Each structure stands twice: as C-alpha cells, then as structure tokens.
PDB file of C-alpha atoms and ligand atoms in Angstrom:
ATOM      1  CA  UNK A   1       0.287 -24.395   8.805  1.00  0.00           C
ATOM      2  CA  UNK A   2       3.790 -23.224   9.766  1.00  0.00           C
ATOM      3  CA  UNK A   3       4.385 -21.392  13.033  1.00  0.00           C
ATOM      4  CA  UNK A   4       7.423 -19.232  13.866  1.00  0.00           C
ATOM      5  CA  UNK A   5       9.431 -22.166  15.295  1.00  0.00           C
ATOM      6  CA  UNK A   6       9.221 -24.054  11.979  1.00  0.00           C
ATOM      7  CA  UNK A   7       9.533 -21.105   9.666  1.00  0.00           C
ATOM      8  CA  UNK A   8      11.795 -21.928   6.727  1.00  0.00           C
ATOM      9  CA  UNK A   9      12.949 -18.723   4.957  1.00  0.00           C
ATOM     10  CA  UNK A  10      12.474 -20.352   1.540  1.00  0.00           C
ATOM     11  CA  UNK A  11       8.880 -21.296   2.404  1.00  0.00           C
ATOM     12  CA  UNK A  12       8.267 -17.782   3.723  1.00  0.00           C
ATOM     13  CA  UNK A  13       9.670 -16.340   0.494  1.00  0.00           C
ATOM     14  CA  UNK A  14       7.336 -18.592  -1.520  1.00  0.00           C
ATOM     15  CA  UNK A  15       4.415 -17.432   0.619  1.00  0.00           C
ATOM     16  CA  UNK A  16       5.346 -13.766   0.064  1.00  0.00           C
ATOM     17  CA  UNK A  17       5.411 -14.595  -3.669  1.00  0.00           C
ATOM     18  CA  UNK A  18       1.666 -15.318  -3.613  1.00  0.00           C
ATOM     19  CA  UNK A  19       1.141 -11.576  -3.467  1.00  0.00           C
ATOM     20  CA  UNK A  20       1.109 -10.466  -7.119  1.00  0.00           C
ATOM     21  CA  UNK A  21       2.803  -7.157  -7.729  1.00  0.00           C
ATOM     22  CA  UNK A  22       3.982  -4.931 -10.529  1.00  0.00           C
ATOM     23  CA  UNK A  23       7.689  -4.608 -11.329  1.00  0.00           C
ATOM     24  CA  UNK A  24       9.766  -1.451 -11.165  1.00  0.00           C
ATOM     25  CA  UNK A  25      13.361  -0.506 -11.746  1.00  0.00           C
ATOM     26  CA  UNK A  26      14.743   1.931  -9.195  1.00  0.00           C
ATOM     27  CA  UNK A  27      17.291   4.000 -11.124  1.00  0.00           C
ATOM     28  CA  UNK A  28      20.032   6.001  -9.469  1.00  0.00           C
ATOM     29  CA  UNK A  29      23.673   7.005  -9.805  1.00  0.00           C
ATOM     30  CA  UNK A  30      26.628   5.354  -8.126  1.00  0.00           C
ATOM     31  CA  UNK A  31      29.397   7.215  -6.272  1.00  0.00           C
ATOM     32  CA  UNK A  32      31.088   7.997  -9.623  1.00  0.00           C
ATOM     33  CA  UNK A  33      27.855   9.438 -11.049  1.00  0.00           C
ATOM     34  CA  UNK A  34      27.405   6.400 -13.324  1.00  0.00           C
ATOM     35  CA  UNK A  35      23.777   5.387 -14.053  1.00  0.00           C
ATOM     36  CA  UNK A  36      22.746   2.164 -12.346  1.00  0.00           C
ATOM     37  CA  UNK A  37      19.549   0.536 -11.142  1.00  0.00           C
ATOM     38  CA  UNK A  38      17.892  -2.396  -9.471  1.00  0.00           C
ATOM     39  CA  UNK A  39      14.744  -4.409 -10.199  1.00  0.00           C
ATOM     40  CA  UNK A  40      12.269  -3.955  -7.358  1.00  0.00           C
ATOM     41  CA  UNK A  41       8.813  -5.459  -6.843  1.00  0.00           C
ATOM     42  CA  UNK A  42       8.387  -4.161  -3.286  1.00  0.00           C
ATOM     43  CA  UNK A  43       7.341  -0.714  -4.518  1.00  0.00           C
ATOM     44  CA  UNK A  44       4.195   0.774  -3.015  1.00  0.00           C
ATOM     45  CA  UNK A  45       2.362   4.072  -3.017  1.00  0.00           C
ATOM     46  CA  UNK A  46       2.413   5.611   0.458  1.00  0.00           C
ATOM     47  CA  UNK A  47       1.005   9.140   0.845  1.00  0.00           C
ATOM     48  CA  UNK A  48      -0.714  11.785  -1.294  1.00  0.00           C
ATOM     49  CA  UNK A  49       0.061  14.756   0.963  1.00  0.00           C
ATOM     50  CA  UNK A  50       2.989  14.897   1.084  1.00  0.00           C
ATOM     51  CA  UNK A  51       3.443  12.751  -2.054  1.00  0.00           C
ATOM     52  CA  UNK A  52       5.417   9.702  -0.886  1.00  0.00           C
ATOM     53  CA  UNK A  53       6.187   6.224  -2.164  1.00  0.00           C
ATOM     54  CA  UNK A  54       8.295   3.398  -0.753  1.00  0.00           C
ATOM     55  CA  UNK A  55      10.159   0.175  -1.471  1.00  0.00           C
ATOM     56  CA  UNK A  56      12.478  -2.196   0.350  1.00  0.00           C
ATOM     57  CA  UNK A  57      16.019  -3.196  -0.604  1.00  0.00           C
ATOM     58  CA  UNK A  58      18.114  -6.099   0.673  1.00  0.00           C
ATOM     59  CA  UNK A  59      21.012  -4.822   2.772  1.00  0.00           C
ATOM     60  CA  UNK A  60      23.497  -6.835   0.693  1.00  0.00           C
ATOM     61  CA  UNK A  61      22.456  -5.214  -2.629  1.00  0.00           C
ATOM     62  CA  UNK A  62      24.989  -2.803  -4.150  1.00  0.00           C
ATOM     63  CA  UNK A  63      22.170  -0.330  -4.747  1.00  0.00           C
ATOM     64  CA  UNK A  64      21.641  -0.165  -0.994  1.00  0.00           C
ATOM     65  CA  UNK A  65      24.938   1.698  -0.769  1.00  0.00           C
ATOM     66  CA  UNK A  66      23.994   4.192  -3.512  1.00  0.00           C
ATOM     67  CA  UNK A  67      20.657   4.811  -1.785  1.00  0.00           C
ATOM     68  CA  UNK A  68      22.372   5.378   1.568  1.00  0.00           C
ATOM     69  CA  UNK A  69      24.958   7.722   0.000  1.00  0.00           C
ATOM     70  CA  UNK A  70      22.784   9.516  -2.562  1.00  0.00           C
ATOM     71  CA  UNK A  71      19.809  11.806  -2.177  1.00  0.00           C
ATOM     72  CA  UNK A  72      17.724  11.106  -5.315  1.00  0.00           C
ATOM     73  CA  UNK A  73      16.373   8.173  -7.285  1.00  0.00           C
ATOM     74  CA  UNK A  74      13.663   7.404  -9.826  1.00  0.00           C
ATOM     75  CA  UNK A  75      11.068   4.654  -9.893  1.00  0.00           C
ATOM     76  CA  UNK A  76      10.312   3.265 -13.360  1.00  0.00           C
ATOM     77  CA  UNK A  77       7.126   1.163 -13.496  1.00  0.00           C
ATOM     78  CA  UNK A  78       7.771  -1.450 -16.180  1.00  0.00           C
ATOM     79  CA  UNK A  79       5.392  -2.232 -19.035  1.00  0.00           C
ATOM     80  CA  UNK A  80       4.625  -5.668 -20.526  1.00  0.00           C
ATOM     81  CA  UNK A  81       7.288  -4.948 -23.190  1.00  0.00           C
ATOM     82  CA  UNK A  82      10.115  -4.519 -20.675  1.00  0.00           C
ATOM     83  CA  UNK A  83      10.698  -8.051 -19.346  1.00  0.00           C
ATOM     84  CA  UNK A  84      14.296  -7.906 -20.611  1.00  0.00           C
ATOM     85  CA  UNK A  85      14.923  -4.826 -18.448  1.00  0.00           C
ATOM     86  CA  UNK A  86      13.409  -6.575 -15.403  1.00  0.00           C
ATOM     87  CA  UNK A  87      15.968  -9.411 -15.693  1.00  0.00           C
ATOM     88  CA  UNK A  88      18.860  -7.155 -16.683  1.00  0.00           C
ATOM     89  CA  UNK A  89      18.535  -4.919 -13.610  1.00  0.00           C
ATOM     90  CA  UNK A  90      18.234  -8.003 -11.383  1.00  0.00           C
ATOM     91  CA  UNK A  91      21.722  -9.308 -12.115  1.00  0.00           C
ATOM     92  CA  UNK A  92      25.170  -7.911 -11.353  1.00  0.00           C
ATOM     93  CA  UNK A  93      26.536  -6.096 -14.400  1.00  0.00           C
ATOM     94  CA  UNK A  94      29.237  -3.540 -15.034  1.00  0.00           C
ATOM     95  CA  UNK A  95      26.854  -1.413 -17.035  1.00  0.00           C
ATOM     96  CA  UNK A  96      23.267  -2.100 -15.994  1.00  0.00           C
ATOM     97  CA  UNK A  97      22.038   0.334 -18.669  1.00  0.00           C
ATOM     98  CA  UNK A  98      23.737  -1.555 -21.524  1.00  0.00           C
ATOM     99  CA  UNK A  99      21.304  -1.570 -24.472  1.00  0.00           C
ATOM    100  CA  UNK A 100      18.609   0.256 -22.489  1.00  0.00           C
ATOM    101  CA  UNK A 101      17.155   3.500 -23.894  1.00  0.00           C
ATOM    102  CA  UNK A 102      17.014   6.171 -21.233  1.00  0.00           C
ATOM    103  CA  UNK A 103      17.033   9.926 -20.733  1.00  0.00           C
ATOM    104  CA  UNK A 104      17.855  12.157 -17.823  1.00  0.00           C
ATOM    105  CA  UNK A 105      14.930  13.183 -15.614  1.00  0.00           C
ATOM    106  CA  UNK A 106      14.508  16.723 -14.239  1.00  0.00           C
ATOM    107  CA  UNK A 107      16.463  15.555 -11.188  1.00  0.00           C
ATOM    108  CA  UNK A 108      19.436  14.327 -13.241  1.00  0.00           C
ATOM    109  CA  UNK A 109      18.653  10.642 -12.580  1.00  0.00           C
ATOM    110  CA  UNK A 110      18.017   8.207 -15.481  1.00  0.00           C
ATOM    111  CA  UNK A 111      14.466   7.516 -16.646  1.00  0.00           C
ATOM    112  CA  UNK A 112      13.900   4.315 -18.648  1.00  0.00           C
ATOM    113  CA  UNK A 113      12.196   4.923 -22.006  1.00  0.00           C
ATOM    114  CA  UNK A 114       8.907   3.085 -22.507  1.00  0.00           C
ATOM    115  CA  UNK A 115       8.047   2.695 -18.817  1.00  0.00           C
ATOM    116  CA  UNK A 116       4.349   2.844 -17.897  1.00  0.00           C
ATOM    117  CA  UNK A 117       5.076   5.584 -15.436  1.00  0.00           C
ATOM    118  CA  UNK A 118       8.012   7.122 -13.655  1.00  0.00           C
ATOM    119  CA  UNK A 119       8.341   8.923 -10.342  1.00  0.00           C
ATOM    120  CA  UNK A 120      11.277  11.233  -9.638  1.00  0.00           C
ATOM    121  CA  UNK A 121      12.079  11.158  -5.930  1.00  0.00           C
ATOM    122  CA  UNK A 122      14.118  12.890  -3.257  1.00  0.00           C
ATOM    123  CA  UNK A 123      15.135  10.530  -0.486  1.00  0.00           C
ATOM    124  CA  UNK A 124      12.701  11.262   2.372  1.00  0.00           C
ATOM    125  CA  UNK A 125      13.897   8.703   4.894  1.00  0.00           C
ATOM    126  CA  UNK A 126      15.389   5.239   5.245  1.00  0.00           C
ATOM    127  CA  UNK A 127      14.226   2.862   7.983  1.00  0.00           C
ATOM    128  CA  UNK A 128      15.544  -0.440   9.229  1.00  0.00           C
ATOM    129  CA  UNK A 129      13.518  -3.438   8.051  1.00  0.00           C
ATOM    130  CA  UNK A 130      15.371  -6.515   9.265  1.00  0.00           C
ATOM    131  CA  UNK A 131      17.584  -7.789   6.438  1.00  0.00           C
ATOM    132  CA  UNK A 132      16.181  -5.007   4.197  1.00  0.00           C
ATOM    133  CA  UNK A 133      16.059  -1.233   4.377  1.00  0.00           C
ATOM    134  CA  UNK A 134      12.754   0.539   3.828  1.00  0.00           C
ATOM    135  CA  UNK A 135      13.239   3.518   1.541  1.00  0.00           C
ATOM    136  CA  UNK A 136      10.686   6.330   1.440  1.00  0.00           C
ATOM    137  CA  UNK A 137      10.875   8.824  -1.417  1.00  0.00           C
ATOM    138  CA  UNK A 138       9.219  12.221  -1.784  1.00  0.00           C
ATOM    139  CA  UNK A 139       7.901  12.511  -5.340  1.00  0.00           C
ATOM    140  CA  UNK A 140       9.107  15.705  -7.042  1.00  0.00           C
ATOM    141  CA  UNK A 141       7.776  14.918 -10.548  1.00  0.00           C
ATOM    142  CA  UNK A 142       6.016  12.082 -12.313  1.00  0.00           C
ATOM    143  CA  UNK A 143       4.730  11.138 -15.759  1.00  0.00           C
ATOM    144  CA  UNK A 144       2.506   8.303 -16.894  1.00  0.00           C
ATOM    145  CA  UNK A 145       1.616   6.825 -20.254  1.00  0.00           C
ATOM    146  CA  UNK A 146      -0.694   4.137 -21.651  1.00  0.00           C
ATOM    147  CA  UNK A 147       0.106   0.416 -21.799  1.00  0.00           C
ATOM    148  CA  UNK A 148      -0.181  -2.924 -20.014  1.00  0.00           C
ATOM    149  CA  UNK A 149       1.860  -3.862 -16.926  1.00  0.00           C
ATOM    150  CA  UNK A 150       4.534  -6.421 -16.173  1.00  0.00           C
ATOM    151  CA  UNK A 151       3.631  -8.602 -13.185  1.00  0.00           C
ATOM    152  CA  UNK A 152       5.560 -10.689 -10.646  1.00  0.00           C
ATOM    153  CA  UNK A 153       3.781 -13.709  -9.147  1.00  0.00           C
ATOM    154  CA  UNK A 154       5.186 -16.868  -7.503  1.00  0.00           C
ATOM    155  CA  UNK A 155       8.711 -15.949  -8.635  1.00  0.00           C
ATOM    156  CA  UNK A 156       7.734 -15.619 -12.280  1.00  0.00           C
ATOM    157  CA  UNK A 157       7.274 -12.638 -14.534  1.00  0.00           C
ATOM    158  CA  UNK A 158       3.923 -12.493 -16.292  1.00  0.00           C
ATOM    159  CA  UNK A 159       1.903 -10.129 -18.406  1.00  0.00           C
ATOM    160  CA  UNK A 160      -1.778  -9.345 -18.334  1.00  0.00           C
ATOM    161  CA  UNK A 161      -3.972  -7.141 -20.510  1.00  0.00           C
ATOM    162  CA  UNK A 162      -5.391  -4.316 -18.394  1.00  0.00           C
TER     163      UNK A 162
HETATM  164  C1  FMN B 201      11.012  -9.367 -10.383  1.00  0.00           C
HETATM  165  C2  FMN B 201      12.074  -9.063  -9.342  1.00  0.00           C
HETATM  166  C3  FMN B 201      11.771  -8.274  -8.230  1.00  0.00           C
HETATM  167  C4  FMN B 201      12.741  -7.952  -7.269  1.00  0.00           C
HETATM  168  N1  FMN B 201      12.412  -7.158  -6.204  1.00  0.00           N
HETATM  169  C5  FMN B 201      13.345  -6.838  -5.293  1.00  0.00           C
HETATM  170  C6  FMN B 201      13.024  -5.978  -4.190  1.00  0.00           C
HETATM  171  O1  FMN B 201      11.896  -5.509  -4.048  1.00  0.00           O
HETATM  172  N2  FMN B 201      14.018  -5.685  -3.299  1.00  0.00           N
HETATM  173  C7  FMN B 201      15.285  -6.171  -3.433  1.00  0.00           C
HETATM  174  O2  FMN B 201      16.141  -5.866  -2.594  1.00  0.00           O
HETATM  175  N3  FMN B 201      15.625  -6.992  -4.471  1.00  0.00           N
HETATM  176  C8  FMN B 201      14.693  -7.317  -5.395  1.00  0.00           C
HETATM  177  N4  FMN B 201      15.026  -8.117  -6.452  1.00  0.00           N
HETATM  178  C9  FMN B 201      16.404  -8.621  -6.573  1.00  0.00           C
HETATM  179  C10 FMN B 201      17.378  -7.568  -7.145  1.00  0.00           C
HETATM  180  O3  FMN B 201      16.874  -6.989  -8.330  1.00  0.00           O
HETATM  181  C11 FMN B 201      18.753  -8.221  -7.459  1.00  0.00           C
HETATM  182  O4  FMN B 201      19.247  -8.821  -6.280  1.00  0.00           O
HETATM  183  C12 FMN B 201      19.780  -7.261  -8.050  1.00  0.00           C
HETATM  184  O5  FMN B 201      20.868  -8.024  -8.595  1.00  0.00           O
HETATM  185  C13 FMN B 201      20.399  -6.308  -7.044  1.00  0.00           C
HETATM  186  O6  FMN B 201      21.290  -5.474  -7.770  1.00  0.00           O
HETATM  187  P1  FMN B 201      22.442  -4.624  -7.039  1.00  0.00           P
HETATM  188  O7  FMN B 201      23.260  -5.585  -6.213  1.00  0.00           O
HETATM  189  O8  FMN B 201      23.182  -3.982  -8.173  1.00  0.00           O
HETATM  190  O9  FMN B 201      21.753  -3.610  -6.172  1.00  0.00           O
HETATM  191  C14 FMN B 201      14.066  -8.443  -7.426  1.00  0.00           C
HETATM  192  C15 FMN B 201      14.380  -9.253  -8.552  1.00  0.00           C
HETATM  193  C16 FMN B 201      13.402  -9.551  -9.502  1.00  0.00           C
HETATM  194  C17 FMN B 201      13.750 -10.392 -10.710  1.00  0.00           C
END
C-alpha cells in the first residue's frame, strides 16, 4: 500500500492504467485551420440534458493550445480496426492525418472514417485539473455504427469482441 508521502508518479500512472477504457481521437483544427488530433483515453460521457461529454488533456500537449484557442472539436471512438490511428495520433507529426481517411463533420471539424461513433462538440468549458485540463464539450451532432471497440489497459492496446 502506498500513501501520499511515498507516491511515485510512475506507480500512480500504472495504477490508473488498471482502469480499462476505450480509445478516442479528439480531432480539431490548429490556428492555421489545419486538421490535427490527439489520442485520448480519458473520454467519458457526462450529461444527457444538456448533452455533454468530457476528457482530460496534459497541459504540455500541443492540442491543449488548439482546444484553448478554438471553439469546436470532434470525438472519434476508435474501432478494433483502428489501432494504427491510435498510435499515429499519439506521436508528434507534421501531418497527423497522413494516410487517414476522413471527412468534414457538420461543424467543419474532421471526422475519422470507420470510427465506431463520433460526437461533434462545441467547447462548453475548460477546467483546471492539476497537470491536465478538463475539457467539457456540448454535443451538437453524433453518429454511431456497428463494430468492436479498441481498448486501453495497463498501457497496452487490446481488442475484444463485443
Ligand atoms: C492509448 C492512448 C491514450 C492516451 N490518452 C491521453 C489522454 O487521455 N490525455 C492526454 O493528454 N494524452 C493522452 N495520450 C497521449 C497523447 O496522445 C500524446 O501525448 C500525443 O502525442 C499528444 O499530441 P499533441 O502534442 O499533438 O497534442 C494517450 C496516448 C495513448 C497511446
């Protein structure tokens, strides 16, 4: 048992990793209007009325700046066939959408083809969350399709049949 005086951030991270989650890509546009995105497993549903969802972003991530400066983003829930996208959007790249099929959502923000579901969001609010920001989005449109999910557990990406 580790108490707060002995808490090693790496151990804490490993402990957080015991919580299995799905994987999303938050897509958005940078200050030049160029499509970009970031792999995010901290996504969660939040409210039905009004329709809200949330995720957290490390304050050092580039995407943090585009979230702070922009007003819209999309959440793409990845399917079991999109592991490549999960890794691609988790590393620094000039063109994060290189080789990725996408189309423009109703809000003008990229939607990744083949995702299990996507939510188009207006930025509702951003809260401080220590070394992360907590981003709450108001869902303006969404679409879901059939398929199996991509999972994140103990730092590894896994698939499971629904
Ligand atoms: C499966 C997975 C889940 C991740 N989830 C998050 C997350 O919830 N929040 C976060 O800030 N970074 C998360 N990351 C790390 C970012 O995707 C990564 O740091 C990315 O390079 C940031 O890109 P940017 O600097 O262009 O914003 C995750 C990475 C992976 C592989």
